[in-house]
Amino acid sequence: MVKLDQIDWCETPLVLPTRGTPVEEEISRHLGFPLTSLAYLAPVPWVAWSLATKIQPVAHISNRLSDLITLVVSMENSCRHCYGATRSILRLTGYSQKRISELEEDFFHAKLDERNKTVLDFSRKCARADPRPDAGDLDALARVGLSRMEVAEVAYVATNTCYSNRLATILAIPPDAIEDQDKKLLTRLFRPLVAIGFRGVLNRTKKRNIRKYRSELENLEGPPFGNRLVDALRGSPTADVLHSILNDCWHSPHTSKRTKALAFAIIARTLNCSVCTTEANRLLECEGLLREDIDHLQTYLSSDALSGFESRFIHFARDTVNYQVPDIQFVARRFLEGLSKEETIEICGLVALANWVARLSIILEQNEAA
């Protein structure tokens, strides 16, 4: 895993920030603090709101474990934006520099118990494309005492972090202002008091996220994709969050439903997720593709049934599964050139979301085993 100062990060974001929008202001009020990233995402509300869920609404694992998972996955994905922000959050909530450095050097030798080491190892595997976690990794989590819902929330946090990492990386969003807060003299002088106050803010935000998505669910139809994953998370507030994000993405106007189905289909197939591939192929049929066209598309990553944009898009989507940071930022810049800001943001959110759900599908294996 790479350290913060070793990450090669593009200094020019893919889209310019749109500051002072009602969406940005509403999310900042909801969170109780500003996020630098919001101005880069505000033109597409579902993407901007999805990043508010970085304050994970978990109920079965601790906030501290959730933060450690986020740190390790962001390191694995070399996301300069998320890694730096999570590192600062750990410092602001009371983690010492020494403990963080131990995790960065090698969490297997850090002062963690076997349970936490197993969780972090599993989370790091969730960030990888090959090999991905398997039933053996789920068994390892069960052996160290995790319940089914704890495993589901661990996988949710790890794969949601993969989502945030891809979104911030592809768009090359600059470091968050929270890093500056961590460096201030007053923060260093009054760190214990700052830690108490900041933990209180995060706990209140977590409760707001739970209430928000629970109330939204009452007015939403089920999304046409990912319902098995949502059902597997039932019993955790994360189910409502995933349900809402999938629904809002599907109905957002900036990309076609066929483009969305292509993203889910190609990324699921690349990650060898049979459940998500089957669901996405069904969506493609609903969007007018014939079964033989879909089979050819999945086998050869090409089809005469696709438009020129769609043919380029599926290659870009596949490239987001496994990448090096400077390379994917260059590829994205080349592919997305000429698109509107809204289209650019939504496409980046779309491929990140498809990666999220295909990786999260590991929890279906423990449900089938049960």
GROMACS .gro file of C-alpha atoms in nm:
model
  370
    1MET     CA    1   0.000   0.000   0.000
    2VAL     CA    2   0.124   0.347  -0.090
    3LYS     CA    3   0.170   0.632   0.159
    4LEU     CA    4  -0.002   0.969   0.128
    5ASP     CA    5   0.297   1.165  -0.002
    6GLN     CA    6   0.377   0.895  -0.260
    7ILE     CA    7   0.050   0.920  -0.453
    8ASP     CA    8   0.082   1.060  -0.806
    9TRP     CA    9  -0.228   1.283  -0.831
   10CYS     CA   10  -0.338   1.510  -1.115
   11GLU     CA   11  -0.339   1.870  -0.993
   12THR     CA   12  -0.611   1.979  -1.235
   13PRO     CA   13  -0.959   1.843  -1.156
   14LEU     CA   14  -1.163   1.701  -1.441
   15VAL     CA   15  -1.445   1.951  -1.377
   16LEU     CA   16  -1.429   2.294  -1.218
   17PRO     CA   17  -1.613   2.342  -0.888
   18THR     CA   18  -1.963   2.491  -0.890
   19ARG     CA   19  -1.972   2.679  -0.562
   20GLY     CA   20  -2.261   2.815  -0.360
   21THR     CA   21  -2.532   2.594  -0.508
   22PRO     CA   22  -2.844   2.507  -0.305
   23VAL     CA   23  -2.740   2.142  -0.319
   24GLU     CA   24  -2.399   2.215  -0.166
   25GLU     CA   25  -2.551   2.434   0.104
   26GLU     CA   26  -2.818   2.178   0.189
   27ILE     CA   27  -2.570   1.892   0.221
   28SER     CA   28  -2.333   2.103   0.431
   29ARG     CA   29  -2.617   2.186   0.671
   30HIS     CA   30  -2.712   1.819   0.683
   31LEU     CA   31  -2.355   1.711   0.762
   32GLY     CA   32  -2.283   1.992   1.006
   33PHE     CA   33  -1.959   2.079   0.827
   34PRO     CA   34  -1.845   2.152   0.468
   35LEU     CA   35  -1.687   1.901   0.229
   36THR     CA   36  -1.450   2.031  -0.038
   37SER     CA   37  -1.573   1.764  -0.279
   38LEU     CA   38  -1.934   1.886  -0.282
   39ALA     CA   39  -1.864   2.179  -0.514
   40TYR     CA   40  -1.726   1.937  -0.773
   41LEU     CA   41  -2.035   1.714  -0.759
   42ALA     CA   42  -2.326   1.953  -0.691
   43PRO     CA   43  -2.449   1.975  -1.055
   44VAL     CA   44  -2.564   1.611  -1.019
   45PRO     CA   45  -2.750   1.593  -0.686
   46TRP     CA   46  -2.756   1.214  -0.644
   47VAL     CA   47  -2.376   1.200  -0.677
   48ALA     CA   48  -2.325   1.488  -0.435
   49TRP     CA   49  -2.561   1.336  -0.177
   50SER     CA   50  -2.399   0.994  -0.215
   51LEU     CA   51  -2.073   1.134  -0.082
   52ALA     CA   52  -2.250   1.248   0.235
   53THR     CA   53  -2.281   0.879   0.320
   54LYS     CA   54  -1.904   0.867   0.378
   55ILE     CA   55  -2.021   0.925   0.735
   56GLN     CA   56  -2.123   0.563   0.745
   57PRO     CA   57  -2.471   0.493   0.892
   58VAL     CA   58  -2.363   0.159   1.041
   59ALA     CA   59  -2.536   0.000   1.340
   60HIS     CA   60  -2.354  -0.330   1.395
   61ILE     CA   61  -1.988  -0.225   1.376
   62SER     CA   62  -1.820   0.065   1.556
   63ASN     CA   63  -1.749   0.405   1.403
   64ARG     CA   64  -1.382   0.350   1.482
   65LEU     CA   65  -1.369   0.024   1.287
   66SER     CA   66  -1.553   0.191   1.001
   67ASP     CA   67  -1.289   0.466   0.991
   68LEU     CA   68  -1.004   0.211   0.993
   69ILE     CA   69  -1.165   0.023   0.703
   70THR     CA   70  -1.196   0.348   0.510
   71LEU     CA   71  -0.831   0.432   0.572
   72VAL     CA   72  -0.699   0.092   0.462
   73VAL     CA   73  -0.916   0.076   0.148
   74SER     CA   74  -0.828   0.433   0.049
   75MET     CA   75  -0.460   0.345   0.087
   76GLU     CA   76  -0.509   0.032  -0.124
   77ASN     CA   77  -0.679   0.236  -0.397
   78SER     CA   78  -0.422   0.519  -0.370
   79CYS     CA   79  -0.696   0.782  -0.347
   80ARG     CA   80  -0.521   1.102  -0.242
   81HIS     CA   81  -0.846   1.281  -0.160
   82CYS     CA   82  -1.012   1.011   0.055
   83TYR     CA   83  -0.691   0.886   0.214
   84GLY     CA   84  -0.592   1.234   0.330
   85ALA     CA   85  -0.941   1.317   0.458
   86THR     CA   86  -0.979   0.989   0.648
   87ARG     CA   87  -0.633   1.023   0.799
   88SER     CA   88  -0.726   1.369   0.928
   89ILE     CA   89  -1.060   1.244   1.064
   90LEU     CA   90  -0.877   0.976   1.261
   91ARG     CA   91  -0.645   1.241   1.404
   92LEU     CA   92  -0.932   1.478   1.484
   93THR     CA   93  -1.125   1.203   1.663
   94GLY     CA   94  -0.834   1.107   1.886
   95TYR     CA   95  -0.614   0.859   1.700
   96SER     CA   96  -0.245   0.925   1.764
   97GLN     CA   97   0.005   0.984   1.485
   98LYS     CA   98   0.197   0.679   1.604
   99ARG     CA   99  -0.106   0.448   1.572
  100ILE     CA  100  -0.182   0.579   1.224
  101SER     CA  101   0.179   0.535   1.116
  102GLU     CA  102   0.172   0.174   1.239
  103LEU     CA  103  -0.133   0.107   1.024
  104GLU     CA  104   0.031   0.271   0.724
  105GLU     CA  105   0.347   0.067   0.763
  106ASP     CA  106   0.176  -0.272   0.802
  107PHE     CA  107  -0.153  -0.324   0.983
  108PHE     CA  108  -0.066  -0.691   1.040
  109HIS     CA  109   0.207  -0.574   1.280
  110ALA     CA  110   0.011  -0.284   1.427
  111LYS     CA  111  -0.135  -0.308   1.777
  112LEU     CA  112  -0.465  -0.456   1.665
  113ASP     CA  113  -0.640  -0.769   1.783
  114GLU     CA  114  -0.695  -1.066   1.551
  115ARG     CA  115  -1.055  -0.964   1.485
  116ASN     CA  116  -0.963  -0.620   1.353
  117LYS     CA  117  -0.671  -0.752   1.150
  118THR     CA  118  -0.899  -1.005   0.982
  119VAL     CA  119  -1.156  -0.734   0.908
  120LEU     CA  120  -0.895  -0.502   0.756
  121ASP     CA  121  -0.745  -0.781   0.546
  122PHE     CA  122  -1.091  -0.865   0.411
  123SER     CA  123  -1.160  -0.496   0.343
  124ARG     CA  124  -0.837  -0.458   0.148
  125LYS     CA  125  -0.934  -0.759  -0.065
  126CYS     CA  126  -1.267  -0.590  -0.141
  127ALA     CA  127  -1.068  -0.315  -0.311
  128ARG     CA  128  -0.898  -0.561  -0.545
  129ALA     CA  129  -1.021  -0.701  -0.873
  130ASP     CA  130  -0.816  -1.021  -0.879
  131PRO     CA  131  -0.834  -1.202  -0.648
  132ARG     CA  132  -1.153  -1.081  -0.488
  133PRO     CA  133  -1.278  -1.204  -0.149
  134ASP     CA  134  -1.439  -1.546  -0.154
  135ALA     CA  135  -1.627  -1.781   0.078
  136GLY     CA  136  -1.303  -1.857   0.262
  137ASP     CA  137  -1.269  -1.492   0.357
  138LEU     CA  138  -1.625  -1.490   0.487
  139ASP     CA  139  -1.545  -1.798   0.695
  140ALA     CA  140  -1.241  -1.619   0.839
  141LEU     CA  141  -1.463  -1.331   0.953
  142ALA     CA  142  -1.706  -1.575   1.114
  143ARG     CA  143  -1.420  -1.749   1.296
  144VAL     CA  144  -1.313  -1.426   1.466
  145GLY     CA  145  -1.669  -1.374   1.589
  146LEU     CA  146  -1.843  -1.148   1.337
  147SER     CA  147  -2.217  -1.194   1.298
  148ARG     CA  148  -2.385  -1.201   0.957
  149MET     CA  149  -2.488  -0.836   0.987
  150GLU     CA  150  -2.142  -0.730   1.105
  151VAL     CA  151  -1.993  -0.899   0.797
  152ALA     CA  152  -2.248  -0.724   0.577
  153GLU     CA  153  -2.163  -0.382   0.723
  154VAL     CA  154  -1.788  -0.443   0.696
  155ALA     CA  155  -1.834  -0.529   0.327
  156TYR     CA  156  -2.063  -0.229   0.282
  157VAL     CA  157  -1.811   0.016   0.430
  158ALA     CA  158  -1.520  -0.131   0.232
  159THR     CA  159  -1.704  -0.125  -0.101
  160ASN     CA  160  -1.866   0.213  -0.036
  161THR     CA  161  -1.513   0.342   0.018
  162CYS     CA  162  -1.419   0.192  -0.320
  163TYR     CA  163  -1.706   0.399  -0.461
  164SER     CA  164  -1.583   0.722  -0.302
  165ASN     CA  165  -1.224   0.645  -0.403
  166ARG     CA  166  -1.316   0.598  -0.769
  167LEU     CA  167  -1.532   0.907  -0.778
  168ALA     CA  168  -1.264   1.130  -0.625
  169THR     CA  169  -0.981   0.970  -0.825
  170ILE     CA  170  -1.140   0.980  -1.170
  171LEU     CA  171  -1.246   1.341  -1.117
  172ALA     CA  172  -0.908   1.425  -0.956
  173ILE     CA  173  -1.080   1.613  -0.671
  174PRO     CA  174  -0.819   1.808  -0.469
  175PRO     CA  175  -0.744   1.731  -0.102
  176ASP     CA  176  -1.022   1.813   0.142
  177ALA     CA  177  -1.004   2.122   0.363
  178ILE     CA  178  -1.028   1.898   0.669
  179GLU     CA  179  -0.656   1.829   0.626
  180ASP     CA  180  -0.586   2.196   0.696
  181GLN     CA  181  -0.804   2.180   1.008
  182ASP     CA  182  -0.591   1.898   1.143
  183LYS     CA  183  -0.274   2.105   1.099
  184LYS     CA  184  -0.394   2.420   1.280
  185LEU     CA  185  -0.214   2.526   1.597
  186LEU     CA  186  -0.534   2.545   1.802
  187THR     CA  187  -0.625   2.192   1.694
  188ARG     CA  188  -0.287   2.063   1.810
  189LEU     CA  189  -0.305   2.253   2.140
  190PHE     CA  190  -0.658   2.139   2.228
  191ARG     CA  191  -0.663   1.801   2.054
  192PRO     CA  192  -0.849   1.613   2.334
  193LEU     CA  193  -1.131   1.870   2.333
  194VAL     CA  194  -1.134   1.881   1.953
  195ALA     CA  195  -1.163   1.501   1.946
  196ILE     CA  196  -1.464   1.503   2.178
  197GLY     CA  197  -1.635   1.778   1.976
  198PHE     CA  198  -1.565   1.624   1.638
  199ARG     CA  199  -1.681   1.279   1.746
  200GLY     CA  200  -2.006   1.443   1.857
  201VAL     CA  201  -2.050   1.609   1.517
  202LEU     CA  202  -1.992   1.280   1.333
  203ASN     CA  203  -2.236   1.092   1.557
  204ARG     CA  204  -2.506   1.352   1.492
  205THR     CA  205  -2.440   1.333   1.117
  206LYS     CA  206  -2.462   0.955   1.125
  207LYS     CA  207  -2.804   0.976   1.294
  208ARG     CA  208  -2.920   1.233   1.036
  209ASN     CA  209  -2.813   1.001   0.754
  210ILE     CA  210  -3.010   0.715   0.908
  211ARG     CA  211  -3.323   0.929   0.948
  212LYS     CA  212  -3.293   1.082   0.601
  213TYR     CA  213  -3.266   0.759   0.407
  214ARG     CA  214  -3.521   0.577   0.621
  215SER     CA  215  -3.780   0.848   0.552
  216GLU     CA  216  -3.692   0.868   0.179
  217LEU     CA  217  -3.748   0.496   0.140
  218GLU     CA  218  -4.118   0.534   0.216
  219ASN     CA  219  -4.164   0.739  -0.104
  220LEU     CA  220  -3.940   0.543  -0.341
  221GLU     CA  221  -4.013   0.263  -0.579
  222GLY     CA  222  -3.764  -0.022  -0.582
  223PRO     CA  223  -3.474   0.031  -0.824
  224PRO     CA  224  -3.456  -0.221  -1.110
  225PHE     CA  225  -3.106  -0.326  -1.008
  226GLY     CA  226  -2.944  -0.439  -0.683
  227ASN     CA  227  -3.253  -0.550  -0.491
  228ARG     CA  228  -3.088  -0.873  -0.374
  229LEU     CA  229  -2.805  -0.669  -0.224
  230VAL     CA  230  -3.048  -0.432  -0.055
  231ASP     CA  231  -3.234  -0.731   0.091
  232ALA     CA  232  -2.905  -0.880   0.216
  233LEU     CA  233  -2.844  -0.558   0.412
  234ARG     CA  234  -3.187  -0.557   0.577
  235GLY     CA  235  -3.141  -0.510   0.950
  236SER     CA  236  -2.882  -0.237   0.887
  237PRO     CA  237  -2.949   0.130   0.801
  238THR     CA  238  -2.710   0.081   0.508
  239ALA     CA  239  -2.989  -0.100   0.318
  240ASP     CA  240  -3.190   0.222   0.292
  241VAL     CA  241  -2.884   0.418   0.177
  242LEU     CA  242  -2.796   0.176  -0.103
  243HIS     CA  243  -3.161   0.151  -0.212
  244SER     CA  244  -3.190   0.530  -0.236
  245ILE     CA  245  -2.863   0.581  -0.425
  246LEU     CA  246  -2.944   0.310  -0.681
  247ASN     CA  247  -3.291   0.454  -0.734
  248ASP     CA  248  -3.168   0.813  -0.771
  249CYS     CA  249  -2.895   0.707  -1.013
  250TRP     CA  250  -3.136   0.510  -1.230
  251HIS     CA  251  -3.381   0.801  -1.262
  252SER     CA  252  -3.123   1.078  -1.307
  253PRO     CA  253  -3.156   1.244  -1.651
  254HIS     CA  254  -2.794   1.305  -1.748
  255THR     CA  255  -2.719   0.960  -1.892
  256SER     CA  256  -2.952   0.713  -2.060
  257LYS     CA  257  -3.082   0.403  -1.885
  258ARG     CA  258  -2.909   0.197  -2.153
  259THR     CA  259  -2.573   0.356  -2.063
  260LYS     CA  260  -2.641   0.276  -1.698
  261ALA     CA  261  -2.725  -0.084  -1.779
  262LEU     CA  262  -2.405  -0.114  -1.985
  263ALA     CA  263  -2.197   0.013  -1.693
  264PHE     CA  264  -2.344  -0.240  -1.450
  265ALA     CA  265  -2.315  -0.524  -1.705
  266ILE     CA  266  -1.954  -0.466  -1.809
  267ILE     CA  267  -1.819  -0.399  -1.461
  268ALA     CA  268  -2.006  -0.692  -1.307
  269ARG     CA  269  -1.870  -0.926  -1.575
  270THR     CA  270  -1.516  -0.791  -1.530
  271LEU     CA  271  -1.544  -0.858  -1.156
  272ASN     CA  272  -1.694  -1.205  -1.217
  273CYS     CA  273  -2.012  -1.118  -1.028
  274SER     CA  274  -2.269  -1.357  -1.174
  275VAL     CA  275  -2.564  -1.210  -0.982
  276CYS     CA  276  -2.501  -0.852  -1.095
  277THR     CA  277  -2.419  -0.966  -1.451
  278THR     CA  278  -2.753  -1.149  -1.477
  279GLU     CA  279  -2.947  -0.849  -1.344
  280ALA     CA  280  -2.765  -0.604  -1.571
  281ASN     CA  281  -2.812  -0.823  -1.880
  282ARG     CA  282  -3.185  -0.828  -1.807
  283LEU     CA  283  -3.180  -0.447  -1.802
  284LEU     CA  284  -3.001  -0.443  -2.137
  285GLU     CA  285  -3.273  -0.660  -2.285
  286CYS     CA  286  -3.531  -0.415  -2.152
  287GLU     CA  287  -3.335  -0.137  -2.324
  288GLY     CA  288  -3.355  -0.305  -2.663
  289LEU     CA  289  -3.048  -0.527  -2.692
  290LEU     CA  290  -3.098  -0.882  -2.816
  291ARG     CA  291  -2.964  -1.177  -2.618
  292GLU     CA  292  -2.709  -1.262  -2.890
  293ASP     CA  293  -2.586  -0.900  -2.890
  294ILE     CA  294  -2.544  -0.909  -2.512
  295ASP     CA  295  -2.356  -1.240  -2.526
  296HIS     CA  296  -2.121  -1.103  -2.792
  297LEU     CA  297  -2.076  -0.784  -2.594
  298GLN     CA  298  -1.986  -0.969  -2.274
  299THR     CA  299  -1.749  -1.206  -2.454
  300TYR     CA  300  -1.568  -0.968  -2.688
  301LEU     CA  301  -1.641  -0.624  -2.538
  302SER     CA  302  -1.789  -0.512  -2.869
  303SER     CA  303  -2.120  -0.522  -3.052
  304ASP     CA  304  -2.260  -0.378  -3.374
  305ALA     CA  305  -2.572  -0.293  -3.173
  306LEU     CA  306  -2.384  -0.020  -2.982
  307SER     CA  307  -2.336   0.341  -3.083
  308GLY     CA  308  -1.990   0.491  -3.113
  309PHE     CA  309  -2.019   0.653  -2.770
  310GLU     CA  310  -2.141   0.329  -2.613
  311SER     CA  311  -1.852   0.136  -2.766
  312ARG     CA  312  -1.602   0.378  -2.614
  313PHE     CA  313  -1.790   0.389  -2.286
  314ILE     CA  314  -1.777   0.015  -2.217
  315HIS     CA  315  -1.397   0.019  -2.252
  316PHE     CA  316  -1.376   0.313  -2.010
  317ALA     CA  317  -1.608   0.133  -1.766
  318ARG     CA  318  -1.389  -0.178  -1.775
  319ASP     CA  319  -1.078   0.033  -1.712
  320THR     CA  320  -1.225   0.159  -1.383
  321VAL     CA  321  -1.220  -0.189  -1.228
  322ASN     CA  322  -0.842  -0.215  -1.191
  323TYR     CA  323  -0.619   0.085  -1.253
  324GLN     CA  324  -0.318   0.295  -1.163
  325VAL     CA  325  -0.412   0.646  -1.049
  326PRO     CA  326  -0.232   0.861  -1.308
  327ASP     CA  327  -0.342   0.628  -1.589
  328ILE     CA  328  -0.714   0.630  -1.508
  329GLN     CA  329  -0.712   1.007  -1.466
  330PHE     CA  330  -0.557   1.041  -1.813
  331VAL     CA  331  -0.800   0.789  -1.966
  332ALA     CA  332  -1.100   0.966  -1.810
  333ARG     CA  333  -0.985   1.305  -1.932
  334ARG     CA  334  -0.952   1.174  -2.287
  335PHE     CA  335  -1.283   0.983  -2.290
  336LEU     CA  336  -1.496   1.253  -2.123
  337GLU     CA  337  -1.361   1.545  -2.324
  338GLY     CA  338  -1.642   1.745  -2.481
  339LEU     CA  339  -1.919   1.621  -2.250
  340SER     CA  340  -2.112   1.859  -2.027
  341LYS     CA  341  -2.024   1.894  -1.662
  342GLU     CA  342  -2.341   1.709  -1.564
  343GLU     CA  343  -2.269   1.420  -1.801
  344THR     CA  344  -1.910   1.396  -1.682
  345ILE     CA  345  -2.003   1.385  -1.313
  346GLU     CA  346  -2.284   1.135  -1.365
  347ILE     CA  347  -2.070   0.899  -1.574
  348CYS     CA  348  -1.800   0.903  -1.306
  349GLY     CA  349  -2.061   0.838  -1.037
  350LEU     CA  350  -2.217   0.563  -1.247
  351VAL     CA  351  -1.900   0.359  -1.301
  352ALA     CA  352  -1.806   0.406  -0.935
  353LEU     CA  353  -2.150   0.282  -0.828
  354ALA     CA  354  -2.129  -0.022  -1.058
  355ASN     CA  355  -1.795  -0.110  -0.899
  356TRP     CA  356  -1.950  -0.069  -0.554
  357VAL     CA  357  -2.243  -0.306  -0.604
  358ALA     CA  358  -2.046  -0.573  -0.792
  359ARG     CA  359  -1.787  -0.583  -0.511
  360LEU     CA  360  -2.055  -0.577  -0.240
  361SER     CA  361  -2.211  -0.890  -0.391
  362ILE     CA  362  -1.974  -1.100  -0.178
  363ILE     CA  363  -2.233  -1.072   0.102
  364LEU     CA  364  -2.478  -1.277  -0.106
  365GLU     CA  365  -2.252  -1.580  -0.061
  366GLN     CA  366  -2.295  -1.575   0.316
  367ASN     CA  367  -2.672  -1.536   0.271
  368GLU     CA  368  -2.682  -1.842   0.044
  369ALA     CA  369  -2.471  -2.037   0.290
  370ALA     CA  370  -2.710  -1.946   0.571
   0.00000   0.00000   0.00000
